[in-house]
Amino acid sequence: MRRGSWKIRILIGLAIVVFAFIQRCSNQEENPYTGRVQNINITAEQEIAIGLQSAPEMAQQHGGLYPDERMQSLVDAVGHRLVQNSIARETPYEFQFHLLADDRTINAFALPGGQCFITYALFSQLNESQLAGVLGHEIGHVIGRHSAERIAESSFWQTLTMGASVGGDMGGLVSGIGQNTLLKNGRGDELESDELGVLLMIQSGYDPNEMIKVMQILKRAAGPNRVPEFQSTHPDPENRIEKIREAIKKYSGR
Ligand SMILES: [Zn+2]
Protein backbone atom coordinates (compact mmCIF):
# COMPACT_ATOMS: atom_id res chain seq x y z
CA MET A 1 0.00 0.00 0.00
CA ARG A 2 1.22 3.49 -0.85
CA ARG A 3 2.03 5.86 2.02
CA GLY A 4 -0.57 8.42 0.88
CA SER A 5 -3.56 6.09 0.98
CA TRP A 6 -2.40 4.79 4.38
CA LYS A 7 -2.60 8.34 5.76
CA ILE A 8 -6.03 8.91 4.27
CA ARG A 9 -7.29 5.70 5.82
CA ILE A 10 -6.06 6.81 9.25
CA LEU A 11 -7.79 10.17 8.79
CA ILE A 12 -11.08 8.60 7.70
CA GLY A 13 -10.84 6.14 10.58
CA LEU A 14 -10.25 8.98 13.04
CA ALA A 15 -13.13 10.98 11.58
CA ILE A 16 -15.47 8.03 12.10
CA VAL A 17 -14.26 7.59 15.68
CA VAL A 18 -14.76 11.31 16.38
CA PHE A 19 -18.20 11.12 14.78
CA ALA A 20 -19.10 8.18 17.03
CA PHE A 21 -18.15 10.14 20.15
CA ILE A 22 -19.95 13.34 19.07
CA GLN A 23 -23.08 11.35 18.32
CA ARG A 24 -22.85 9.65 21.68
CA CYS A 25 -22.60 12.99 23.49
CA SER A 26 -25.54 14.46 21.60
CA ASN A 27 -27.65 11.40 22.45
CA GLN A 28 -27.34 11.93 26.19
CA GLU A 29 -30.52 12.51 28.13
CA GLU A 30 -31.59 12.30 31.74
CA ASN A 31 -34.15 9.65 32.54
CA PRO A 32 -36.89 11.51 34.46
CA TYR A 33 -37.85 8.39 36.46
CA THR A 34 -34.40 7.28 37.57
CA GLY A 35 -32.48 10.57 37.33
CA ARG A 36 -29.72 8.73 35.50
CA VAL A 37 -28.08 10.23 32.39
CA GLN A 38 -28.22 7.74 29.52
CA ASN A 39 -27.19 7.43 25.89
CA ILE A 40 -30.40 6.90 23.94
CA ASN A 41 -30.87 7.26 20.18
CA ILE A 42 -34.51 6.20 19.78
CA THR A 43 -37.77 7.76 20.98
CA ALA A 44 -40.30 6.22 23.37
CA GLU A 45 -42.63 5.72 20.38
CA GLN A 46 -39.92 3.73 18.61
CA GLU A 47 -39.35 1.66 21.76
CA ILE A 48 -43.08 0.84 21.88
CA ALA A 49 -43.05 -0.10 18.18
CA ILE A 50 -39.98 -2.38 18.59
CA GLY A 51 -41.61 -4.10 21.57
CA LEU A 52 -44.92 -4.65 19.81
CA GLN A 53 -43.16 -5.96 16.73
CA SER A 54 -41.03 -8.50 18.62
CA ALA A 55 -43.69 -9.63 21.12
CA PRO A 56 -45.33 -12.39 19.02
CA GLU A 57 -41.94 -13.93 18.21
CA MET A 58 -40.94 -13.83 21.90
CA ALA A 59 -44.17 -15.58 22.88
CA GLN A 60 -43.63 -18.17 20.16
CA GLN A 61 -40.17 -18.98 21.49
CA HIS A 62 -41.73 -19.90 24.85
CA GLY A 63 -44.43 -22.21 23.55
CA GLY A 64 -46.95 -19.41 23.00
CA LEU A 65 -49.31 -17.85 25.52
CA TYR A 66 -50.69 -19.79 28.47
CA PRO A 67 -54.13 -21.09 27.44
CA ASP A 68 -56.00 -20.54 30.75
CA GLU A 69 -57.59 -17.09 30.58
CA ARG A 70 -58.12 -16.93 34.37
CA MET A 71 -54.38 -17.14 35.03
CA GLN A 72 -53.70 -14.53 32.36
CA SER A 73 -56.25 -12.16 33.93
CA LEU A 74 -54.53 -12.56 37.31
CA VAL A 75 -51.26 -11.46 35.70
CA ASP A 76 -53.11 -8.53 34.05
CA ALA A 77 -54.67 -7.49 37.37
CA VAL A 78 -51.35 -7.42 39.24
CA GLY A 79 -49.54 -5.71 36.36
CA HIS A 80 -52.16 -3.01 36.01
CA ARG A 81 -52.33 -2.40 39.76
CA LEU A 82 -48.56 -1.74 39.64
CA VAL A 83 -48.85 0.60 36.65
CA GLN A 84 -51.94 2.51 37.82
CA ASN A 85 -50.57 3.29 41.29
CA SER A 86 -46.97 4.17 40.52
CA ILE A 87 -44.62 6.36 38.52
CA ALA A 88 -45.15 3.88 35.63
CA ARG A 89 -48.49 5.63 34.96
CA GLU A 90 -46.71 8.91 34.14
CA THR A 91 -44.50 7.31 31.48
CA PRO A 92 -45.39 7.23 27.76
CA TYR A 93 -45.11 3.43 27.75
CA GLU A 94 -47.97 1.06 26.99
CA PHE A 95 -47.72 -1.85 29.39
CA GLN A 96 -48.96 -5.32 28.51
CA PHE A 97 -48.38 -8.44 30.56
CA HIS A 98 -48.16 -11.86 28.97
CA LEU A 99 -48.26 -15.24 30.70
CA LEU A 100 -46.23 -17.70 28.62
CA ALA A 101 -47.10 -21.40 28.34
CA ASP A 102 -43.49 -22.52 29.00
CA ASP A 103 -43.68 -24.61 32.18
CA ARG A 104 -40.00 -25.59 32.30
CA THR A 105 -37.96 -22.38 31.94
CA ILE A 106 -38.05 -20.11 34.96
CA ASN A 107 -37.96 -16.71 33.34
CA ALA A 108 -39.37 -13.25 33.01
CA PHE A 109 -38.32 -10.47 30.67
CA ALA A 110 -39.40 -7.21 29.12
CA LEU A 111 -39.17 -5.75 25.64
CA PRO A 112 -38.70 -2.00 25.19
CA GLY A 113 -41.87 0.08 25.37
CA GLY A 114 -43.84 -2.01 27.86
CA GLN A 115 -44.25 -5.63 26.69
CA CYS A 116 -43.62 -7.78 29.81
CA PHE A 117 -43.48 -11.58 29.94
CA ILE A 118 -43.43 -14.26 32.61
CA THR A 119 -43.27 -18.01 32.02
CA TYR A 120 -45.76 -20.33 33.68
CA ALA A 121 -42.79 -22.13 35.29
CA LEU A 122 -41.96 -19.00 37.30
CA PHE A 123 -45.55 -17.82 37.74
CA SER A 124 -46.58 -21.13 39.34
CA GLN A 125 -44.03 -20.67 42.14
CA LEU A 126 -45.17 -17.22 43.23
CA ASN A 127 -47.87 -15.73 45.42
CA GLU A 128 -49.56 -12.49 44.34
CA SER A 129 -47.06 -10.15 46.02
CA GLN A 130 -44.11 -12.08 44.61
CA LEU A 131 -45.69 -11.88 41.16
CA ALA A 132 -45.90 -8.12 41.72
CA GLY A 133 -42.19 -8.20 42.54
CA VAL A 134 -41.28 -9.94 39.29
CA LEU A 135 -43.57 -7.74 37.16
CA GLY A 136 -42.34 -4.64 39.00
CA HIS A 137 -38.77 -5.63 38.14
CA GLU A 138 -39.73 -6.05 34.46
CA ILE A 139 -41.57 -2.70 34.43
CA GLY A 140 -38.31 -1.35 35.87
CA HIS A 141 -36.40 -2.51 32.77
CA VAL A 142 -38.92 -0.62 30.59
CA ILE A 143 -38.88 2.60 32.66
CA GLY A 144 -35.09 2.36 32.97
CA ARG A 145 -34.98 2.14 29.14
CA HIS A 146 -32.38 -0.62 29.37
CA SER A 147 -32.99 -2.11 25.92
CA ALA A 148 -32.92 1.33 24.31
CA GLU A 149 -29.64 2.00 26.07
CA ARG A 150 -28.17 -1.23 24.74
CA ILE A 151 -29.33 -0.38 21.22
CA ALA A 152 -27.55 2.99 21.43
CA GLU A 153 -24.48 1.35 22.96
CA SER A 154 -24.23 -1.26 20.22
CA SER A 155 -24.60 1.30 17.41
CA PHE A 156 -21.87 3.38 19.09
CA TRP A 157 -19.53 0.37 19.19
CA GLN A 158 -20.41 -0.55 15.61
CA THR A 159 -19.41 2.92 14.43
CA LEU A 160 -16.28 2.83 16.55
CA THR A 161 -15.33 -0.62 15.26
CA MET A 162 -15.86 0.58 11.71
CA GLY A 163 -13.58 3.59 12.34
CA ALA A 164 -10.93 1.43 13.91
CA SER A 165 -10.97 -1.16 11.13
CA VAL A 166 -10.74 1.54 8.46
CA GLY A 167 -7.88 3.28 10.24
CA GLY A 168 -5.96 0.17 11.21
CA ASP A 169 -6.38 -3.37 12.42
CA MET A 170 -7.91 -2.51 15.78
CA GLY A 171 -11.43 -3.71 15.01
CA GLY A 172 -11.15 -6.94 16.98
CA LEU A 173 -9.81 -5.23 20.08
CA VAL A 174 -12.48 -2.54 20.07
CA SER A 175 -15.36 -4.96 19.60
CA GLY A 176 -13.94 -6.97 22.53
CA ILE A 177 -14.23 -3.92 24.77
CA GLY A 178 -17.72 -3.35 23.41
CA GLN A 179 -18.97 -6.71 24.57
CA ASN A 180 -17.60 -6.25 28.06
CA THR A 181 -19.31 -2.89 28.29
CA LEU A 182 -22.62 -4.48 27.37
CA LEU A 183 -22.25 -7.09 30.08
CA LYS A 184 -21.33 -4.50 32.68
CA ASN A 185 -24.47 -2.56 31.82
CA GLY A 186 -26.45 -5.75 32.27
CA ARG A 187 -25.50 -6.02 35.94
CA GLY A 188 -26.39 -2.39 36.62
CA ASP A 189 -29.69 -2.89 34.79
CA GLU A 190 -30.71 -5.71 37.12
CA LEU A 191 -29.98 -3.72 40.27
CA GLU A 192 -31.78 -0.65 38.94
CA SER A 193 -34.80 -2.79 37.99
CA ASP A 194 -34.83 -4.40 41.42
CA GLU A 195 -34.87 -0.95 43.02
CA LEU A 196 -37.63 0.31 40.71
CA GLY A 197 -39.56 -2.90 41.40
CA VAL A 198 -39.38 -2.23 45.14
CA LEU A 199 -40.57 1.37 44.61
CA LEU A 200 -43.49 0.21 42.44
CA MET A 201 -44.48 -2.43 45.00
CA ILE A 202 -44.54 0.14 47.81
CA GLN A 203 -46.48 2.67 45.72
CA SER A 204 -49.06 -0.02 44.83
CA GLY A 205 -49.49 -1.34 48.35
CA TYR A 206 -47.56 -4.62 48.04
CA ASP A 207 -45.15 -5.81 50.71
CA PRO A 208 -41.69 -5.10 49.23
CA ASN A 209 -40.12 -7.81 51.41
CA GLU A 210 -41.69 -10.31 49.01
CA MET A 211 -39.07 -9.19 46.47
CA ILE A 212 -36.44 -10.79 48.73
CA LYS A 213 -38.48 -14.02 48.69
CA VAL A 214 -38.48 -13.86 44.88
CA MET A 215 -34.67 -13.80 44.94
CA GLN A 216 -34.64 -16.84 47.23
CA ILE A 217 -37.04 -18.70 44.92
CA LEU A 218 -34.81 -17.88 41.94
CA LYS A 219 -31.73 -19.01 43.79
CA ARG A 220 -33.36 -22.34 44.65
CA ALA A 221 -34.66 -22.79 41.11
CA ALA A 222 -31.31 -22.12 39.47
CA GLY A 223 -29.90 -25.44 38.28
CA PRO A 224 -27.67 -26.65 35.43
CA ASN A 225 -30.52 -26.60 32.91
CA ARG A 226 -32.30 -23.62 34.29
CA VAL A 227 -30.63 -20.32 33.68
CA PRO A 228 -33.05 -17.58 34.63
CA GLU A 229 -32.74 -14.14 33.11
CA PHE A 230 -31.56 -13.08 36.55
CA GLN A 231 -28.53 -15.40 36.53
CA SER A 232 -25.21 -15.77 34.68
CA THR A 233 -24.09 -12.28 33.65
CA HIS A 234 -26.14 -10.80 36.47
CA PRO A 235 -25.17 -10.12 40.07
CA ASP A 236 -25.51 -13.02 42.46
CA PRO A 237 -28.78 -13.17 44.46
CA GLU A 238 -27.05 -12.35 47.79
CA ASN A 239 -25.74 -9.08 46.37
CA ARG A 240 -29.19 -8.32 44.97
CA ILE A 241 -30.90 -9.10 48.27
CA GLU A 242 -28.61 -6.64 50.03
CA LYS A 243 -29.45 -3.90 47.53
CA ILE A 244 -33.16 -4.72 47.75
CA ARG A 245 -32.99 -4.28 51.54
CA GLU A 246 -31.38 -0.87 51.02
CA ALA A 247 -34.10 0.09 48.53
CA ILE A 248 -36.86 -0.96 50.95
CA LYS A 249 -35.32 1.25 53.66
CA LYS A 250 -34.92 4.14 51.21
CA TYR A 251 -38.50 4.10 49.91
CA SER A 252 -40.52 2.98 52.91
CA GLY A 253 -38.61 5.17 55.37
CA ARG A 254 -38.08 2.21 57.68
ZN1 LIG B 1 -34.06 -8.31 34.86
mmCIF file of C-alpha atoms and ligand atoms in Angstrom:
data_model
loop_
_atom_site.group_PDB
_atom_site.id
_atom_site.type_symbol
_atom_site.label_atom_id
_atom_site.label_comp_id
_atom_site.label_asym_id
_atom_site.label_seq_id
_atom_site.Cartn_x
_atom_site.Cartn_y
_atom_site.Cartn_z
ATOM 1 C CA MET A 1 0.000 0.000 0.000
ATOM 2 C CA ARG A 2 1.219 3.492 -0.846
ATOM 3 C CA ARG A 3 2.033 5.859 2.017
ATOM 4 C CA GLY A 4 -0.571 8.418 0.881
ATOM 5 C CA SER A 5 -3.557 6.087 0.985
ATOM 6 C CA TRP A 6 -2.399 4.786 4.376
ATOM 7 C CA LYS A 7 -2.599 8.344 5.757
ATOM 8 C CA ILE A 8 -6.027 8.910 4.267
ATOM 9 C CA ARG A 9 -7.287 5.703 5.824
ATOM 10 C CA ILE A 10 -6.061 6.808 9.248
ATOM 11 C CA LEU A 11 -7.791 10.168 8.791
ATOM 12 C CA ILE A 12 -11.076 8.605 7.699
ATOM 13 C CA GLY A 13 -10.842 6.144 10.577
ATOM 14 C CA LEU A 14 -10.248 8.984 13.037
ATOM 15 C CA ALA A 15 -13.134 10.983 11.581
ATOM 16 C CA ILE A 16 -15.473 8.026 12.097
ATOM 17 C CA VAL A 17 -14.259 7.585 15.683
ATOM 18 C CA VAL A 18 -14.758 11.313 16.385
ATOM 19 C CA PHE A 19 -18.201 11.120 14.784
ATOM 20 C CA ALA A 20 -19.105 8.177 17.032
ATOM 21 C CA PHE A 21 -18.151 10.140 20.154
ATOM 22 C CA ILE A 22 -19.950 13.336 19.069
ATOM 23 C CA GLN A 23 -23.083 11.349 18.319
ATOM 24 C CA ARG A 24 -22.846 9.645 21.684
ATOM 25 C CA CYS A 25 -22.599 12.995 23.491
ATOM 26 C CA SER A 26 -25.541 14.456 21.597
ATOM 27 C CA ASN A 27 -27.647 11.398 22.454
ATOM 28 C CA GLN A 28 -27.336 11.930 26.193
ATOM 29 C CA GLU A 29 -30.522 12.509 28.128
ATOM 30 C CA GLU A 30 -31.586 12.302 31.739
ATOM 31 C CA ASN A 31 -34.152 9.646 32.539
ATOM 32 C CA PRO A 32 -36.894 11.513 34.460
ATOM 33 C CA TYR A 33 -37.845 8.387 36.462
ATOM 34 C CA THR A 34 -34.398 7.284 37.571
ATOM 35 C CA GLY A 35 -32.481 10.568 37.335
ATOM 36 C CA ARG A 36 -29.719 8.731 35.496
ATOM 37 C CA VAL A 37 -28.085 10.232 32.387
ATOM 38 C CA GLN A 38 -28.223 7.736 29.516
ATOM 39 C CA ASN A 39 -27.194 7.428 25.888
ATOM 40 C CA ILE A 40 -30.401 6.902 23.936
ATOM 41 C CA ASN A 41 -30.869 7.256 20.183
ATOM 42 C CA ILE A 42 -34.510 6.202 19.777
ATOM 43 C CA THR A 43 -37.774 7.760 20.977
ATOM 44 C CA ALA A 44 -40.299 6.223 23.368
ATOM 45 C CA GLU A 45 -42.633 5.725 20.383
ATOM 46 C CA GLN A 46 -39.923 3.732 18.610
ATOM 47 C CA GLU A 47 -39.354 1.662 21.758
ATOM 48 C CA ILE A 48 -43.076 0.842 21.884
ATOM 49 C CA ALA A 49 -43.045 -0.105 18.178
ATOM 50 C CA ILE A 50 -39.985 -2.375 18.587
ATOM 51 C CA GLY A 51 -41.608 -4.100 21.574
ATOM 52 C CA LEU A 52 -44.924 -4.650 19.806
ATOM 53 C CA GLN A 53 -43.161 -5.961 16.730
ATOM 54 C CA SER A 54 -41.026 -8.497 18.615
ATOM 55 C CA ALA A 55 -43.687 -9.627 21.119
ATOM 56 C CA PRO A 56 -45.330 -12.395 19.017
ATOM 57 C CA GLU A 57 -41.937 -13.933 18.210
ATOM 58 C CA MET A 58 -40.940 -13.832 21.896
ATOM 59 C CA ALA A 59 -44.169 -15.577 22.875
ATOM 60 C CA GLN A 60 -43.632 -18.174 20.156
ATOM 61 C CA GLN A 61 -40.170 -18.979 21.491
ATOM 62 C CA HIS A 62 -41.729 -19.903 24.849
ATOM 63 C CA GLY A 63 -44.431 -22.209 23.550
ATOM 64 C CA GLY A 64 -46.953 -19.413 22.999
ATOM 65 C CA LEU A 65 -49.311 -17.846 25.520
ATOM 66 C CA TYR A 66 -50.692 -19.788 28.470
ATOM 67 C CA PRO A 67 -54.127 -21.093 27.441
ATOM 68 C CA ASP A 68 -55.997 -20.543 30.754
ATOM 69 C CA GLU A 69 -57.590 -17.087 30.577
ATOM 70 C CA ARG A 70 -58.122 -16.929 34.366
ATOM 71 C CA MET A 71 -54.382 -17.142 35.030
ATOM 72 C CA GLN A 72 -53.700 -14.533 32.364
ATOM 73 C CA SER A 73 -56.249 -12.164 33.932
ATOM 74 C CA LEU A 74 -54.526 -12.564 37.313
ATOM 75 C CA VAL A 75 -51.262 -11.458 35.698
ATOM 76 C CA ASP A 76 -53.112 -8.533 34.055
ATOM 77 C CA ALA A 77 -54.669 -7.492 37.367
ATOM 78 C CA VAL A 78 -51.351 -7.418 39.236
ATOM 79 C CA GLY A 79 -49.537 -5.715 36.356
ATOM 80 C CA HIS A 80 -52.163 -3.013 36.013
ATOM 81 C CA ARG A 81 -52.325 -2.402 39.759
ATOM 82 C CA LEU A 82 -48.564 -1.739 39.636
ATOM 83 C CA VAL A 83 -48.849 0.596 36.650
ATOM 84 C CA GLN A 84 -51.940 2.512 37.822
ATOM 85 C CA ASN A 85 -50.573 3.293 41.288
ATOM 86 C CA SER A 86 -46.973 4.166 40.515
ATOM 87 C CA ILE A 87 -44.618 6.357 38.521
ATOM 88 C CA ALA A 88 -45.151 3.880 35.629
ATOM 89 C CA ARG A 89 -48.492 5.630 34.962
ATOM 90 C CA GLU A 90 -46.710 8.910 34.135
ATOM 91 C CA THR A 91 -44.502 7.308 31.481
ATOM 92 C CA PRO A 92 -45.389 7.230 27.762
ATOM 93 C CA TYR A 93 -45.109 3.428 27.755
ATOM 94 C CA GLU A 94 -47.971 1.058 26.993
ATOM 95 C CA PHE A 95 -47.715 -1.851 29.386
ATOM 96 C CA GLN A 96 -48.957 -5.319 28.512
ATOM 97 C CA PHE A 97 -48.377 -8.443 30.561
ATOM 98 C CA HIS A 98 -48.159 -11.863 28.968
ATOM 99 C CA LEU A 99 -48.262 -15.238 30.696
ATOM 100 C CA LEU A 100 -46.226 -17.704 28.619
ATOM 101 C CA ALA A 101 -47.105 -21.400 28.344
ATOM 102 C CA ASP A 102 -43.494 -22.521 29.003
ATOM 103 C CA ASP A 103 -43.685 -24.614 32.177
ATOM 104 C CA ARG A 104 -39.999 -25.588 32.299
ATOM 105 C CA THR A 105 -37.963 -22.384 31.936
ATOM 106 C CA ILE A 106 -38.046 -20.110 34.958
ATOM 107 C CA ASN A 107 -37.962 -16.715 33.336
ATOM 108 C CA ALA A 108 -39.372 -13.245 33.011
ATOM 109 C CA PHE A 109 -38.322 -10.474 30.672
ATOM 110 C CA ALA A 110 -39.402 -7.214 29.116
ATOM 111 C CA LEU A 111 -39.173 -5.746 25.644
ATOM 112 C CA PRO A 112 -38.698 -2.002 25.188
ATOM 113 C CA GLY A 113 -41.868 0.081 25.367
ATOM 114 C CA GLY A 114 -43.838 -2.013 27.857
ATOM 115 C CA GLN A 115 -44.253 -5.634 26.694
ATOM 116 C CA CYS A 116 -43.617 -7.779 29.806
ATOM 117 C CA PHE A 117 -43.483 -11.580 29.943
ATOM 118 C CA ILE A 118 -43.432 -14.261 32.610
ATOM 119 C CA THR A 119 -43.271 -18.013 32.024
ATOM 120 C CA TYR A 120 -45.763 -20.332 33.683
ATOM 121 C CA ALA A 121 -42.792 -22.134 35.293
ATOM 122 C CA LEU A 122 -41.961 -19.004 37.295
ATOM 123 C CA PHE A 123 -45.553 -17.823 37.742
ATOM 124 C CA SER A 124 -46.585 -21.132 39.339
ATOM 125 C CA GLN A 125 -44.025 -20.671 42.138
ATOM 126 C CA LEU A 126 -45.171 -17.222 43.231
ATOM 127 C CA ASN A 127 -47.870 -15.732 45.416
ATOM 128 C CA GLU A 128 -49.556 -12.493 44.336
ATOM 129 C CA SER A 129 -47.064 -10.150 46.020
ATOM 130 C CA GLN A 130 -44.111 -12.076 44.610
ATOM 131 C CA LEU A 131 -45.694 -11.877 41.155
ATOM 132 C CA ALA A 132 -45.903 -8.116 41.723
ATOM 133 C CA GLY A 133 -42.192 -8.195 42.540
ATOM 134 C CA VAL A 134 -41.280 -9.935 39.289
ATOM 135 C CA LEU A 135 -43.574 -7.742 37.164
ATOM 136 C CA GLY A 136 -42.336 -4.641 38.995
ATOM 137 C CA HIS A 137 -38.771 -5.634 38.141
ATOM 138 C CA GLU A 138 -39.732 -6.050 34.457
ATOM 139 C CA ILE A 139 -41.569 -2.698 34.425
ATOM 140 C CA GLY A 140 -38.308 -1.349 35.872
ATOM 141 C CA HIS A 141 -36.402 -2.507 32.771
ATOM 142 C CA VAL A 142 -38.921 -0.619 30.593
ATOM 143 C CA ILE A 143 -38.879 2.599 32.656
ATOM 144 C CA GLY A 144 -35.092 2.358 32.974
ATOM 145 C CA ARG A 145 -34.985 2.135 29.143
ATOM 146 C CA HIS A 146 -32.377 -0.617 29.375
ATOM 147 C CA SER A 147 -32.987 -2.110 25.920
ATOM 148 C CA ALA A 148 -32.918 1.334 24.305
ATOM 149 C CA GLU A 149 -29.636 1.999 26.070
ATOM 150 C CA ARG A 150 -28.172 -1.233 24.743
ATOM 151 C CA ILE A 151 -29.334 -0.376 21.218
ATOM 152 C CA ALA A 152 -27.546 2.993 21.430
ATOM 153 C CA GLU A 153 -24.483 1.352 22.960
ATOM 154 C CA SER A 154 -24.226 -1.259 20.215
ATOM 155 C CA SER A 155 -24.599 1.300 17.408
ATOM 156 C CA PHE A 156 -21.869 3.377 19.094
ATOM 157 C CA TRP A 157 -19.535 0.370 19.188
ATOM 158 C CA GLN A 158 -20.415 -0.546 15.612
ATOM 159 C CA THR A 159 -19.407 2.923 14.425
ATOM 160 C CA LEU A 160 -16.279 2.832 16.548
ATOM 161 C CA THR A 161 -15.330 -0.623 15.257
ATOM 162 C CA MET A 162 -15.857 0.576 11.714
ATOM 163 C CA GLY A 163 -13.583 3.589 12.337
ATOM 164 C CA ALA A 164 -10.932 1.429 13.909
ATOM 165 C CA SER A 165 -10.967 -1.155 11.126
ATOM 166 C CA VAL A 166 -10.743 1.536 8.455
ATOM 167 C CA GLY A 167 -7.876 3.282 10.244
ATOM 168 C CA GLY A 168 -5.961 0.166 11.208
ATOM 169 C CA ASP A 169 -6.379 -3.368 12.425
ATOM 170 C CA MET A 170 -7.911 -2.513 15.776
ATOM 171 C CA GLY A 171 -11.426 -3.712 15.014
ATOM 172 C CA GLY A 172 -11.150 -6.944 16.976
ATOM 173 C CA LEU A 173 -9.810 -5.231 20.075
ATOM 174 C CA VAL A 174 -12.476 -2.543 20.067
ATOM 175 C CA SER A 175 -15.362 -4.955 19.605
ATOM 176 C CA GLY A 176 -13.945 -6.972 22.529
ATOM 177 C CA ILE A 177 -14.226 -3.924 24.766
ATOM 178 C CA GLY A 178 -17.717 -3.351 23.411
ATOM 179 C CA GLN A 179 -18.974 -6.710 24.570
ATOM 180 C CA ASN A 180 -17.597 -6.247 28.061
ATOM 181 C CA THR A 181 -19.307 -2.888 28.285
ATOM 182 C CA LEU A 182 -22.620 -4.478 27.368
ATOM 183 C CA LEU A 183 -22.254 -7.093 30.078
ATOM 184 C CA LYS A 184 -21.328 -4.502 32.676
ATOM 185 C CA ASN A 185 -24.471 -2.557 31.821
ATOM 186 C CA GLY A 186 -26.450 -5.753 32.274
ATOM 187 C CA ARG A 187 -25.500 -6.016 35.938
ATOM 188 C CA GLY A 188 -26.392 -2.394 36.617
ATOM 189 C CA ASP A 189 -29.689 -2.890 34.791
ATOM 190 C CA GLU A 190 -30.706 -5.707 37.118
ATOM 191 C CA LEU A 191 -29.979 -3.725 40.267
ATOM 192 C CA GLU A 192 -31.785 -0.647 38.944
ATOM 193 C CA SER A 193 -34.801 -2.793 37.987
ATOM 194 C CA ASP A 194 -34.832 -4.403 41.421
ATOM 195 C CA GLU A 195 -34.870 -0.952 43.024
ATOM 196 C CA LEU A 196 -37.633 0.310 40.711
ATOM 197 C CA GLY A 197 -39.556 -2.901 41.395
ATOM 198 C CA VAL A 198 -39.380 -2.230 45.143
ATOM 199 C CA LEU A 199 -40.572 1.366 44.613
ATOM 200 C CA LEU A 200 -43.487 0.211 42.437
ATOM 201 C CA MET A 201 -44.485 -2.428 45.002
ATOM 202 C CA ILE A 202 -44.544 0.139 47.811
ATOM 203 C CA GLN A 203 -46.483 2.671 45.723
ATOM 204 C CA SER A 204 -49.057 -0.020 44.832
ATOM 205 C CA GLY A 205 -49.485 -1.344 48.351
ATOM 206 C CA TYR A 206 -47.558 -4.618 48.035
ATOM 207 C CA ASP A 207 -45.148 -5.810 50.714
ATOM 208 C CA PRO A 208 -41.687 -5.101 49.229
ATOM 209 C CA ASN A 209 -40.122 -7.806 51.408
ATOM 210 C CA GLU A 210 -41.693 -10.306 49.013
ATOM 211 C CA MET A 211 -39.069 -9.194 46.472
ATOM 212 C CA ILE A 212 -36.442 -10.786 48.732
ATOM 213 C CA LYS A 213 -38.482 -14.019 48.691
ATOM 214 C CA VAL A 214 -38.478 -13.862 44.876
ATOM 215 C CA MET A 215 -34.668 -13.802 44.943
ATOM 216 C CA GLN A 216 -34.643 -16.842 47.231
ATOM 217 C CA ILE A 217 -37.038 -18.698 44.924
ATOM 218 C CA LEU A 218 -34.814 -17.879 41.939
ATOM 219 C CA LYS A 219 -31.729 -19.012 43.793
ATOM 220 C CA ARG A 220 -33.357 -22.335 44.651
ATOM 221 C CA ALA A 221 -34.660 -22.785 41.110
ATOM 222 C CA ALA A 222 -31.308 -22.122 39.467
ATOM 223 C CA GLY A 223 -29.904 -25.441 38.277
ATOM 224 C CA PRO A 224 -27.670 -26.647 35.431
ATOM 225 C CA ASN A 225 -30.519 -26.597 32.907
ATOM 226 C CA ARG A 226 -32.301 -23.615 34.293
ATOM 227 C CA VAL A 227 -30.631 -20.319 33.682
ATOM 228 C CA PRO A 228 -33.053 -17.578 34.625
ATOM 229 C CA GLU A 229 -32.738 -14.143 33.108
ATOM 230 C CA PHE A 230 -31.558 -13.077 36.555
ATOM 231 C CA GLN A 231 -28.532 -15.403 36.534
ATOM 232 C CA SER A 232 -25.208 -15.775 34.678
ATOM 233 C CA THR A 233 -24.090 -12.284 33.655
ATOM 234 C CA HIS A 234 -26.139 -10.804 36.475
ATOM 235 C CA PRO A 235 -25.173 -10.116 40.075
ATOM 236 C CA ASP A 236 -25.513 -13.022 42.461
ATOM 237 C CA PRO A 237 -28.781 -13.170 44.464
ATOM 238 C CA GLU A 238 -27.054 -12.347 47.786
ATOM 239 C CA ASN A 239 -25.744 -9.079 46.367
ATOM 240 C CA ARG A 240 -29.185 -8.315 44.972
ATOM 241 C CA ILE A 241 -30.905 -9.097 48.274
ATOM 242 C CA GLU A 242 -28.612 -6.641 50.034
ATOM 243 C CA LYS A 243 -29.452 -3.898 47.528
ATOM 244 C CA ILE A 244 -33.163 -4.725 47.751
ATOM 245 C CA ARG A 245 -32.992 -4.276 51.538
ATOM 246 C CA GLU A 246 -31.376 -0.871 51.020
ATOM 247 C CA ALA A 247 -34.103 0.094 48.533
ATOM 248 C CA ILE A 248 -36.861 -0.960 50.946
ATOM 249 C CA LYS A 249 -35.325 1.250 53.656
ATOM 250 C CA LYS A 250 -34.924 4.138 51.209
ATOM 251 C CA TYR A 251 -38.501 4.104 49.909
ATOM 252 C CA SER A 252 -40.521 2.983 52.907
ATOM 253 C CA GLY A 253 -38.611 5.170 55.372
ATOM 254 C CA ARG A 254 -38.081 2.213 57.682
HETATM 255 ZN ZN ZN B 1 -34.057 -8.310 34.860
#
